[in-house]
Short mmCIF file of C-alpha atoms and ligand atoms in Angstrom, two decimals:
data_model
loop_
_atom_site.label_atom_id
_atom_site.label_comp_id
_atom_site.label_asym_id
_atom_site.label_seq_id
_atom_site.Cartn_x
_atom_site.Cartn_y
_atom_site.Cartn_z
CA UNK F 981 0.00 0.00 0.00
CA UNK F 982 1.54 3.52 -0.63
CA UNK F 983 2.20 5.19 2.15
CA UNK F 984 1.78 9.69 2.62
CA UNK F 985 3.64 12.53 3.40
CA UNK F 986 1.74 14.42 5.59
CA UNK F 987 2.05 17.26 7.24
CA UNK F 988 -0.27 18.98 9.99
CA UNK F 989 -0.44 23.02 10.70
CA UNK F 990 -1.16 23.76 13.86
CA UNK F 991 -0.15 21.01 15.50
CA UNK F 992 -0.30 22.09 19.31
CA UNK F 993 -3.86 23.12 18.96
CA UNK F 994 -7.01 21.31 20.31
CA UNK F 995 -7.90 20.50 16.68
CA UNK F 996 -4.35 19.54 15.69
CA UNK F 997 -3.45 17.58 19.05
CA UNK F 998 -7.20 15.33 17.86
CA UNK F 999 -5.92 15.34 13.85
CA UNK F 1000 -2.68 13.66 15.51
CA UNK F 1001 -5.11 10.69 17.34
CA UNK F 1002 -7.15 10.08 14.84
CA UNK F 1003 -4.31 9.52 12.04
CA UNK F 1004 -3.19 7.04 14.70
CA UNK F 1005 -5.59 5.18 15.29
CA UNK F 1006 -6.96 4.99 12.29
CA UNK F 1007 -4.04 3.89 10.46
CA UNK F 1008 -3.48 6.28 7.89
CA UNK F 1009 -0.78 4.84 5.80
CA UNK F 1010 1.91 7.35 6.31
CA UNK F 1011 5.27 7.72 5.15
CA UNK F 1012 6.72 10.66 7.40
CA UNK F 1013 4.77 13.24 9.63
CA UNK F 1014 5.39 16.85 9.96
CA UNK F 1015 4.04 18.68 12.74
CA UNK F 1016 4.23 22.75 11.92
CA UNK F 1017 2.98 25.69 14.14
CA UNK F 1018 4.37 28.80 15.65
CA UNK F 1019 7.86 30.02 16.72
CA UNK F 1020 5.70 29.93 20.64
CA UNK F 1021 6.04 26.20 19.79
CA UNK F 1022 10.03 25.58 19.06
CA UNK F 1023 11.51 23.06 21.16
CA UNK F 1024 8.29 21.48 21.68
CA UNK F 1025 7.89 17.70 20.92
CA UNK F 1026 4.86 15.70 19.97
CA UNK F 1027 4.76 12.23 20.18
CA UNK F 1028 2.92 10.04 17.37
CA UNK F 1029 3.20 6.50 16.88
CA UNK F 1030 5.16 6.31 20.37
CA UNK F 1031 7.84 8.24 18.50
CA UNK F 1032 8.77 12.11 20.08
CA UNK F 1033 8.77 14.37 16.89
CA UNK F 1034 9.64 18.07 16.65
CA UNK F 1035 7.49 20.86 16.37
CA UNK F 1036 8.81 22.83 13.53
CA UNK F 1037 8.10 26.70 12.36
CA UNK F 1038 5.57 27.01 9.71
CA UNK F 1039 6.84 29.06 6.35
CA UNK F 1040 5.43 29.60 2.87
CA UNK F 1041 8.08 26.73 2.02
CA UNK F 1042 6.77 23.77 4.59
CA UNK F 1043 4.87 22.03 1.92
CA UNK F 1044 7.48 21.32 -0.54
CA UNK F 1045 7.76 16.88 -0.55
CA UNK F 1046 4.09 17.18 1.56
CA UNK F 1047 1.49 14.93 -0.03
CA UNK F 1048 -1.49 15.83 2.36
CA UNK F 1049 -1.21 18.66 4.62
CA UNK F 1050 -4.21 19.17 7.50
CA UNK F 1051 -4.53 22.68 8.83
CA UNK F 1052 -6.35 23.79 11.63
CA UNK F 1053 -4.20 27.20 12.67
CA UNK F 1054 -7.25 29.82 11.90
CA UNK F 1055 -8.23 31.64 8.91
CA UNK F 1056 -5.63 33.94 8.34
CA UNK F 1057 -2.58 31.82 8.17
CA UNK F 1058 -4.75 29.34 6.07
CA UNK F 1059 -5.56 32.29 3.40
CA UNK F 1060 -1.94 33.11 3.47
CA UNK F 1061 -0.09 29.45 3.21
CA UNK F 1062 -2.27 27.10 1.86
CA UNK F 1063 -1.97 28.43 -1.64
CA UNK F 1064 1.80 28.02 -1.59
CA UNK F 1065 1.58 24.00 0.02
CA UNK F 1066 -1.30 23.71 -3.50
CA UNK F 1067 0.96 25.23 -5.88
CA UNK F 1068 4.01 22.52 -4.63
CA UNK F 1069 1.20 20.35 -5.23
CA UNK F 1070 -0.01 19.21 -2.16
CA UNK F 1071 -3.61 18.63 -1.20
CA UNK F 1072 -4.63 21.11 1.83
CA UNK F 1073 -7.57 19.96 4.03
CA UNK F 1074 -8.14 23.30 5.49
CA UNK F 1075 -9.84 23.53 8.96
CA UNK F 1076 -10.94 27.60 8.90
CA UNK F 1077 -13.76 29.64 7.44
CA UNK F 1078 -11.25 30.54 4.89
CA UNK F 1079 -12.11 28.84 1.61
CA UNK F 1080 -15.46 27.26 2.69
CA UNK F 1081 -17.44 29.11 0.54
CA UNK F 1082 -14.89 29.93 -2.93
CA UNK F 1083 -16.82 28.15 -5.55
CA UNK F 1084 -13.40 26.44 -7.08
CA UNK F 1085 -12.92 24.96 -3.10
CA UNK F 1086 -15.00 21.76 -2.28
CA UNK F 1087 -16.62 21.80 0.87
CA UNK F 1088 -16.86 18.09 1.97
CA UNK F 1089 -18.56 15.85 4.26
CA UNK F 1090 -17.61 12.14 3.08
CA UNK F 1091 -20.67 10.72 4.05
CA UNK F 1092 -22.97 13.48 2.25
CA UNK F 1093 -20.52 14.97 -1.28
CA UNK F 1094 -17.52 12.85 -1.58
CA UNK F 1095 -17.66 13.10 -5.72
CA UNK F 1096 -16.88 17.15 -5.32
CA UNK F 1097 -13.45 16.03 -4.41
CA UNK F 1098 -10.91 16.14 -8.05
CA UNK F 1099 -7.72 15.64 -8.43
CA UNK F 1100 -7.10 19.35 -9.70
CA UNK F 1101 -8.72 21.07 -6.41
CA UNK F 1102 -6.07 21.06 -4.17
CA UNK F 1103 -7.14 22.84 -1.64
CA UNK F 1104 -10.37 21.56 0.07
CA UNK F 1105 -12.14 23.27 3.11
CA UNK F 1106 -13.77 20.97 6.00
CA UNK F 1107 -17.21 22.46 7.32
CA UNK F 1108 -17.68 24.47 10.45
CA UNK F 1109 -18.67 21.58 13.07
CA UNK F 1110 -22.46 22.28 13.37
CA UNK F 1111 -23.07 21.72 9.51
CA UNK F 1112 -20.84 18.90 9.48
CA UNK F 1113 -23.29 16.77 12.33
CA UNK F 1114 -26.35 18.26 10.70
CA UNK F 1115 -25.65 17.23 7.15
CA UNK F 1116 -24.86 13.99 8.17
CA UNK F 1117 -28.12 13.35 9.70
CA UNK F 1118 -29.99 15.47 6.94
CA UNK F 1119 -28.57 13.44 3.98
CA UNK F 1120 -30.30 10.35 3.62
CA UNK F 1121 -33.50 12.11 4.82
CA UNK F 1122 -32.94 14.39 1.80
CA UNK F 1123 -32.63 11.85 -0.87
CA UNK F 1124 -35.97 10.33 0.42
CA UNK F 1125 -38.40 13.15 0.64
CA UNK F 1126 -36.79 16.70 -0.21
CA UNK F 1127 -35.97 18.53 2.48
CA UNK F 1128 -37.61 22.52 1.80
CA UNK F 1129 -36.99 24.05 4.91
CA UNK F 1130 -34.87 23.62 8.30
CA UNK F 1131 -34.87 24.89 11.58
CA UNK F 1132 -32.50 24.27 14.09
CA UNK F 1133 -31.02 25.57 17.13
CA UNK F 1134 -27.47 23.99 18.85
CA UNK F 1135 -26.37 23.49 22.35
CA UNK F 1136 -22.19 23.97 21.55
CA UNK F 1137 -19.98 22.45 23.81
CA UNK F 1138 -17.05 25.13 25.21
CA UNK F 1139 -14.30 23.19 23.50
CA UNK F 1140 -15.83 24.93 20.14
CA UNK F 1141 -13.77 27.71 21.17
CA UNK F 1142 -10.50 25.92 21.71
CA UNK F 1143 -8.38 25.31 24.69
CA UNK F 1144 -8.72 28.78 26.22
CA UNK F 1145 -12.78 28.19 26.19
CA UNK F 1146 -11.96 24.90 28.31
CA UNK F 1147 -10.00 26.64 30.23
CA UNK F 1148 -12.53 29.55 31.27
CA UNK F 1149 -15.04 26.83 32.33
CA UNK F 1150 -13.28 24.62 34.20
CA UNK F 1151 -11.90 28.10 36.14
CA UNK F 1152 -15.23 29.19 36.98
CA UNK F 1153 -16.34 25.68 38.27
CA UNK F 1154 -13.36 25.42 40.07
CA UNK F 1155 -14.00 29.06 41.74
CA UNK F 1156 -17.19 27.76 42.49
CA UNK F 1157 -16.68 24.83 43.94
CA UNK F 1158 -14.50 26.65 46.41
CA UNK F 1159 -17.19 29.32 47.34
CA UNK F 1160 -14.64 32.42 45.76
CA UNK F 1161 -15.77 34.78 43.43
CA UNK F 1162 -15.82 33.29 39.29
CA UNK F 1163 -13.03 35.01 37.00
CA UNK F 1164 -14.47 38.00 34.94
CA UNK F 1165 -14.97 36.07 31.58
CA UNK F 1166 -12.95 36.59 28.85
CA UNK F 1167 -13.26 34.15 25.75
CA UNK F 1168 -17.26 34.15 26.03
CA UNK F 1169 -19.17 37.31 26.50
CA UNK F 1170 -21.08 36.23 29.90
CA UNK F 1171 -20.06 33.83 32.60
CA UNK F 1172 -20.25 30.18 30.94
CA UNK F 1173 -20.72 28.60 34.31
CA UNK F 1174 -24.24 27.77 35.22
CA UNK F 1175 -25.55 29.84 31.75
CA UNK F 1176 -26.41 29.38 28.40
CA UNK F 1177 -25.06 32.17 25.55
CA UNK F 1178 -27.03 32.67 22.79
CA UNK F 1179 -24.10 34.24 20.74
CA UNK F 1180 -21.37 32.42 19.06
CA UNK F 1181 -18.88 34.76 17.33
CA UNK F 1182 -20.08 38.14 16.11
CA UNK F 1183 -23.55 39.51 14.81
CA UNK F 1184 -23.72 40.37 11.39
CA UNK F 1185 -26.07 42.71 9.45
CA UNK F 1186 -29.40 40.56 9.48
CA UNK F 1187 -28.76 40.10 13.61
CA UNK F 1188 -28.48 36.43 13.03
CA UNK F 1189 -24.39 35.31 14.04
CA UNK F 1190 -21.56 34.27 11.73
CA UNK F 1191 -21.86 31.08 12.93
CA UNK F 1192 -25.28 30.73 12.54
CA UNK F 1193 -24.69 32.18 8.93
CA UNK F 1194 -22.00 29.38 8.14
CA UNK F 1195 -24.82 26.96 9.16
CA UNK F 1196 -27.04 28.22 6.58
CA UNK F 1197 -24.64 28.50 3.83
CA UNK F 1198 -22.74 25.56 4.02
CA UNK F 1199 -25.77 23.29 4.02
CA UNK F 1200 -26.64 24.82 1.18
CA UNK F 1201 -23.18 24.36 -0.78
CA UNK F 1202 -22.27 20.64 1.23
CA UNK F 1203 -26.06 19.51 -0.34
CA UNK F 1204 -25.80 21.26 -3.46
CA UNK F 1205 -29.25 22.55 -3.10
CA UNK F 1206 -29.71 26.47 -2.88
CA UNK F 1207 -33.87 25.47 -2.61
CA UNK F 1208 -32.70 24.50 1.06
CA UNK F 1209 -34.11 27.11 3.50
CA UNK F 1210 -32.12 27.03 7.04
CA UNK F 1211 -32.67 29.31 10.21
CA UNK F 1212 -30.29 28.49 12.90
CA UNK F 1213 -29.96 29.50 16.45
CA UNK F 1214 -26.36 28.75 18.30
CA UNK F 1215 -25.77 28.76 21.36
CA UNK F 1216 -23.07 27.57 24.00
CA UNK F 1217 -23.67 25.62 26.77
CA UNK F 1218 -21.45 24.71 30.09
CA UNK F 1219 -20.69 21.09 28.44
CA UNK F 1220 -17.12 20.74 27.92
CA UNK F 1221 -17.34 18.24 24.53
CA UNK F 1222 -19.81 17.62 21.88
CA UNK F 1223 -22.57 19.83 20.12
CA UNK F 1224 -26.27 18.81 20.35
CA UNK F 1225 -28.50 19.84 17.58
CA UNK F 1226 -32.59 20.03 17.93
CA UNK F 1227 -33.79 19.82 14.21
CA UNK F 1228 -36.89 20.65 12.31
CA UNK F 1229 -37.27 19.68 8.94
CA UNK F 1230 -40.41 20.24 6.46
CA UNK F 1231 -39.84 17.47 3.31
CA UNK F 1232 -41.44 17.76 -0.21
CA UNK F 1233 -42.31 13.84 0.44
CA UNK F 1234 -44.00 12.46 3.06
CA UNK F 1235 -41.44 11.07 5.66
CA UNK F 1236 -42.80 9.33 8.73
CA UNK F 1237 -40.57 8.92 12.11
CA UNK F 1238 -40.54 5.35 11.16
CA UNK F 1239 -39.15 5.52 7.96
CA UNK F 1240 -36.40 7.90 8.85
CA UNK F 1241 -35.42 5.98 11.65
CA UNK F 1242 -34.99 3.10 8.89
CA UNK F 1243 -33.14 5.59 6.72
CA UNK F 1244 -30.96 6.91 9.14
CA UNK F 1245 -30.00 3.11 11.06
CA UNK F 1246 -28.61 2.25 7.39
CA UNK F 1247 -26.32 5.22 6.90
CA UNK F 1248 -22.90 5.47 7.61
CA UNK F 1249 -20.91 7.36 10.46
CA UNK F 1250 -24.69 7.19 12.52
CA UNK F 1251 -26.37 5.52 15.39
CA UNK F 1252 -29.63 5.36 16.02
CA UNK F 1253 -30.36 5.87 19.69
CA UNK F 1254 -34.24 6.41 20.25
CA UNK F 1255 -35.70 4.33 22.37
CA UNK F 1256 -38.29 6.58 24.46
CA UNK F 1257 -39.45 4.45 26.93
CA UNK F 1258 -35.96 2.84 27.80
CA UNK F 1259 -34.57 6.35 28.48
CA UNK F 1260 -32.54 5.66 25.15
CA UNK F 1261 -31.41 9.02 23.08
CA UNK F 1262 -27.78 11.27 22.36
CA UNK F 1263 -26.46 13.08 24.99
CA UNK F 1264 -22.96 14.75 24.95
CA UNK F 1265 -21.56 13.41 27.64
CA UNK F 1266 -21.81 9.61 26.43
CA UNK F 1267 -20.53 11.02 22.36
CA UNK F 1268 -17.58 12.57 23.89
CA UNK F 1269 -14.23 10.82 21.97
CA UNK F 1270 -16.39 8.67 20.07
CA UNK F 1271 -15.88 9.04 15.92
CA UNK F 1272 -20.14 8.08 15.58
CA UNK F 1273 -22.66 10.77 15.08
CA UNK F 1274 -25.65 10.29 16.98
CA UNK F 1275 -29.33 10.91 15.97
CA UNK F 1276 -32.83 10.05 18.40
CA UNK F 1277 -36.07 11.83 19.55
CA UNK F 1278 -37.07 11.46 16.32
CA UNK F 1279 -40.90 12.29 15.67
CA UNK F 1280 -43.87 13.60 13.81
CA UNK F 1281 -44.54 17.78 14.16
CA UNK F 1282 -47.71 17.80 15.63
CA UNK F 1283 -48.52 21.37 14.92
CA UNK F 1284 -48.88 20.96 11.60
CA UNK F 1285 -50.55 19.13 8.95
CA UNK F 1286 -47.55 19.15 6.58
CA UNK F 1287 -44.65 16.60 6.40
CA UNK F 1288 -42.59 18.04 9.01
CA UNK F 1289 -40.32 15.52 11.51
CA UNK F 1290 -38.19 17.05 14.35
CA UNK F 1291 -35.18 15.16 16.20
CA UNK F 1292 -32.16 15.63 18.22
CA UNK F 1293 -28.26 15.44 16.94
CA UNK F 1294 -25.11 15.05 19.20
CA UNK F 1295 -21.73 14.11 17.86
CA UNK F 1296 -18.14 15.48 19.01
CA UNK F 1297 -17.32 18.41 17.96
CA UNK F 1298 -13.50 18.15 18.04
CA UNK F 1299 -13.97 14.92 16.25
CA UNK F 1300 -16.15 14.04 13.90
CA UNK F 1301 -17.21 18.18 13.83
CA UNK F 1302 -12.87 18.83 13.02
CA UNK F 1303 -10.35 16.41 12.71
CA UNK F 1304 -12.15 13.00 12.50
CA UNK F 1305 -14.21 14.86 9.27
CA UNK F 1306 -10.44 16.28 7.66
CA UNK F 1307 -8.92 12.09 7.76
CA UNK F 1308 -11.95 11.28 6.18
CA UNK F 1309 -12.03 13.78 3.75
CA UNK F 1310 -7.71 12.66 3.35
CA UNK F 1311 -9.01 8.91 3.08
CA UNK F 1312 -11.37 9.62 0.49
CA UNK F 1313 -8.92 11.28 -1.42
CA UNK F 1314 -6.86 8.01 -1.42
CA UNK F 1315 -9.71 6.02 -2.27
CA UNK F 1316 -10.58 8.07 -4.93
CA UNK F 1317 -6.98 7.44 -6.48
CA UNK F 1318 -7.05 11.82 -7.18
P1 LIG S 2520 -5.99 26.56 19.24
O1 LIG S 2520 -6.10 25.51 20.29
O2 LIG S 2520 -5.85 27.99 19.65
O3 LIG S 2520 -4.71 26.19 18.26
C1 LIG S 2520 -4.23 27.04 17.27
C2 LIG S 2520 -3.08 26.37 16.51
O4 LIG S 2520 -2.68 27.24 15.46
C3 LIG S 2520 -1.85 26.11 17.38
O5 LIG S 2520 -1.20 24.94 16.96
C4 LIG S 2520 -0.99 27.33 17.05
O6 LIG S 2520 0.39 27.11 17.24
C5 LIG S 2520 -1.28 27.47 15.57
N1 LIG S 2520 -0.91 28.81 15.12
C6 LIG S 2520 -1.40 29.98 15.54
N2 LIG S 2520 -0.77 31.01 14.93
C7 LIG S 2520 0.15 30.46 14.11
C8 LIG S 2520 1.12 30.97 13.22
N3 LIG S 2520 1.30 32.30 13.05
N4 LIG S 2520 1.91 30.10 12.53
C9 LIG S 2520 1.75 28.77 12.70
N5 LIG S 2520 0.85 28.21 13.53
C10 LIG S 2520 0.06 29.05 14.22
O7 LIG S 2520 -7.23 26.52 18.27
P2 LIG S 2520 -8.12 25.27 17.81
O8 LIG S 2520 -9.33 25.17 18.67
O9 LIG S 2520 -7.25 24.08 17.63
O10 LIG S 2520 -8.63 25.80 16.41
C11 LIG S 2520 -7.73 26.07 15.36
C12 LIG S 2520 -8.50 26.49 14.13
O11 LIG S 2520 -9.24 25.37 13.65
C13 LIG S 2520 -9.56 27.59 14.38
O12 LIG S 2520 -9.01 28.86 14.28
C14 LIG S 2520 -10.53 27.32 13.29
O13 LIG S 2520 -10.13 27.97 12.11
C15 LIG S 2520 -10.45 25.83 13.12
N6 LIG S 2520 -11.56 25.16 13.84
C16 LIG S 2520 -12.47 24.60 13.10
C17 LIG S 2520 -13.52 23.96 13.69
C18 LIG S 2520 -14.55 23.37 12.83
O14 LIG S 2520 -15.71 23.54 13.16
N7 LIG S 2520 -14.21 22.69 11.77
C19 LIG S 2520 -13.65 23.87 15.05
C20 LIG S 2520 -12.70 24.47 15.82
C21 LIG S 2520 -11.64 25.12 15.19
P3 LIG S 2520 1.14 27.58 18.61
O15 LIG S 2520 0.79 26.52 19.62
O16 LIG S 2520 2.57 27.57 18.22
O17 LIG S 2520 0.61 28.91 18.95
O1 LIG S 2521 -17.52 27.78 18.50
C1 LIG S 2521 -17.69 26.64 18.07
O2 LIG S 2521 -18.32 25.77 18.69
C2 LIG S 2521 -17.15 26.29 16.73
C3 LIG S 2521 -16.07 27.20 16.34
C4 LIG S 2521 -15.56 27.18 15.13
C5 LIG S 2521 -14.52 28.10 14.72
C6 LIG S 2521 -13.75 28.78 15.66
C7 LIG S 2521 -12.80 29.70 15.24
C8 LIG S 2521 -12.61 29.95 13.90
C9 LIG S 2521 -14.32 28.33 13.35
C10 LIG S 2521 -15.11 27.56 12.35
O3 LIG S 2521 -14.74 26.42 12.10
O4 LIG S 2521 -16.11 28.03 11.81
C11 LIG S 2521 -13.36 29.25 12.96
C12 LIG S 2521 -13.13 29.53 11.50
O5 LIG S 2521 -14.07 29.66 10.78
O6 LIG S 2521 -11.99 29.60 11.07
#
């Protein structure tokens, strides 16, 4: 089997640290491993494969010999370095906002659009986390009865906003737990502790957020369907992994909660948990480090008459919602032959 060069930029982050474990243990076949962030990280090691490898400084140069290279070091350094790693000819699997919706960049969930992946678009951009759970569900549901219109509003775990979110929460329950006054907040706008935000990253001109924006647009580009109407509401909650989704969709077809249930138990990267009576349905705590996306509470809208289902979506956001989704879009790639 050939084996990869692959390279990951920003290593050290709480994306990059996950892209490291999942290459692992999912065997990608690789043939040497670069690990590339800041000058902050020089003289830092990383271990993969029980080996200690160095951190090394990320330049316009670092993807010359690079077969695959995942980045997950923010939008910026992605608009200014990917096109150099694509031009030595290296496919970029690019974490960020940055390319997600340039209509010569596929935007890929492996499960939903694998055949927008060619061998002459090097640079490929992985969704923002809540589309990637929420297309995943919405897929097979799609190809059965149209999906017109979608409503849905998340419950985002604090590791959405990287290590410095973690941190913030677990200071605040700490200060709690010792009766001492919580740290003013600084990553989120309110106290996370005991709260629920309804704002995740900035407003923008129609009052809904840019995240709730990138929900609505991706969906639209990841399904190839513009006809797709979407109205989210994000919001973060004090969990510390996995986002939650509560979904409304209104189909073209009729779609009972029986035959979605079928639907969705026979597609890939889902499980099926809805058992009502047993107490059976996704919760983050129990998705936390697993690579499945799980879907449950699914049922008829009994308000009204048209075909309109609603359900409930967890899956881990660092994971399948980041680097789990990037492999995949990598091992695609290969088993495409692009
Ligand atoms: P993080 O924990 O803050 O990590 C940031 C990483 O970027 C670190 O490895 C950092 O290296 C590196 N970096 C920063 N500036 C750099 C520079 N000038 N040159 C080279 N490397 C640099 O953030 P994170 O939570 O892992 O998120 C990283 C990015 O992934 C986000 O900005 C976002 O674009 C994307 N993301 C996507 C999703 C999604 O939904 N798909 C979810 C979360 C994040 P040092 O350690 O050396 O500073
Ligand atoms: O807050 C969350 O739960 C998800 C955050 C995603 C994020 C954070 C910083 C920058 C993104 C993203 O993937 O949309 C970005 C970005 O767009 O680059």
């Amino acid at each position: 089997m050939k084996k990869y060069k692959v390279a990951i930029v920003g290593a050290t982050g709480a994306v990059g640290l996950e892209m490291i474990r999942m290459l692992e243990c999912r065997k990608f076949p690789i043939e040497n491993i670069k690990f590339l962030a800041s000058e902050r990280s020089i003289g830092k090691n990383l271990r993969f494969n029980n080996k200690e490898i160095a951190v090394e400084l990320l330049t316009k140069n670092s993807g010359k010999g690079i077969d695959i290279a995942l980045f997950s070091a923010g939008s910026e350094i992605s608009k200014e370095v990917a096109p150099f790693f694509a031009a030595d000819g290296c496919f970029v699997i690019d974490n960020s906002n940055a390319w997600r919706m340039d209509k010569n960049v596929p935007l890929v969930v492996p499960e939903v659009n694998p055949n927008d992946l060619s061998k002459n678009k090097k640079i490929i951009a992985n969704p923002n986390c809540s589309t990637i759970q929420l297309v995943v569900a919405l897929k097979p549901l799609h190809d059965f009865a149209k999906i017109k219109r979608i409503i849905v509003s998340t419950y985002q775990s604090v590791s959405g906003a990287g290590q410095k979110g973690i941190n913030e929460f677990t200071d605040q329950i700490k200060a709690w737990s010792k009766d001492e006054t919580l740290p003013q907040p600084n990553k989120f706008q309110y106290q996370i502790a005991f709260n629920l935000i309804p704002q995740i990253d900035t407003f923008t001109e129609n009052d809904y957020t840019k995240e709730e924006m990138k929900m609505t647009n991706e969906t639209k580009k990841i399904m190839n369907d513009n006809s797709i109407e979407v109205s989210a509401t994000c919001v973060r909650v004090p969990v510390f992994r996995s986002h939650s989704e509560s979904v409304w969709i209104e189909t073209e077809e009729l779609l009972s909660p029986q035959k979605a249930k079928e639907l969705l138990s026979q597609t890939e990267g889902i499980q099926l948990l809805d058992d009502p009576e047993r107490k059976k349905y996704p919760m983050p705590l129990f998705a936390e480090n697993m690579q499945t996306t799980y879907v449950g509470r699914i049922r008829s809208d009994i308000s009204t008459k048209n075909n309109a289902l609603t359900f409930w979506v967890v899956s881990d956001n660092l994971l399948k919602g980041a680097a789990l989704n990037a492999v995949q879009i990598a091992e695609t790639l290969i088993k495409k032959g692009v």
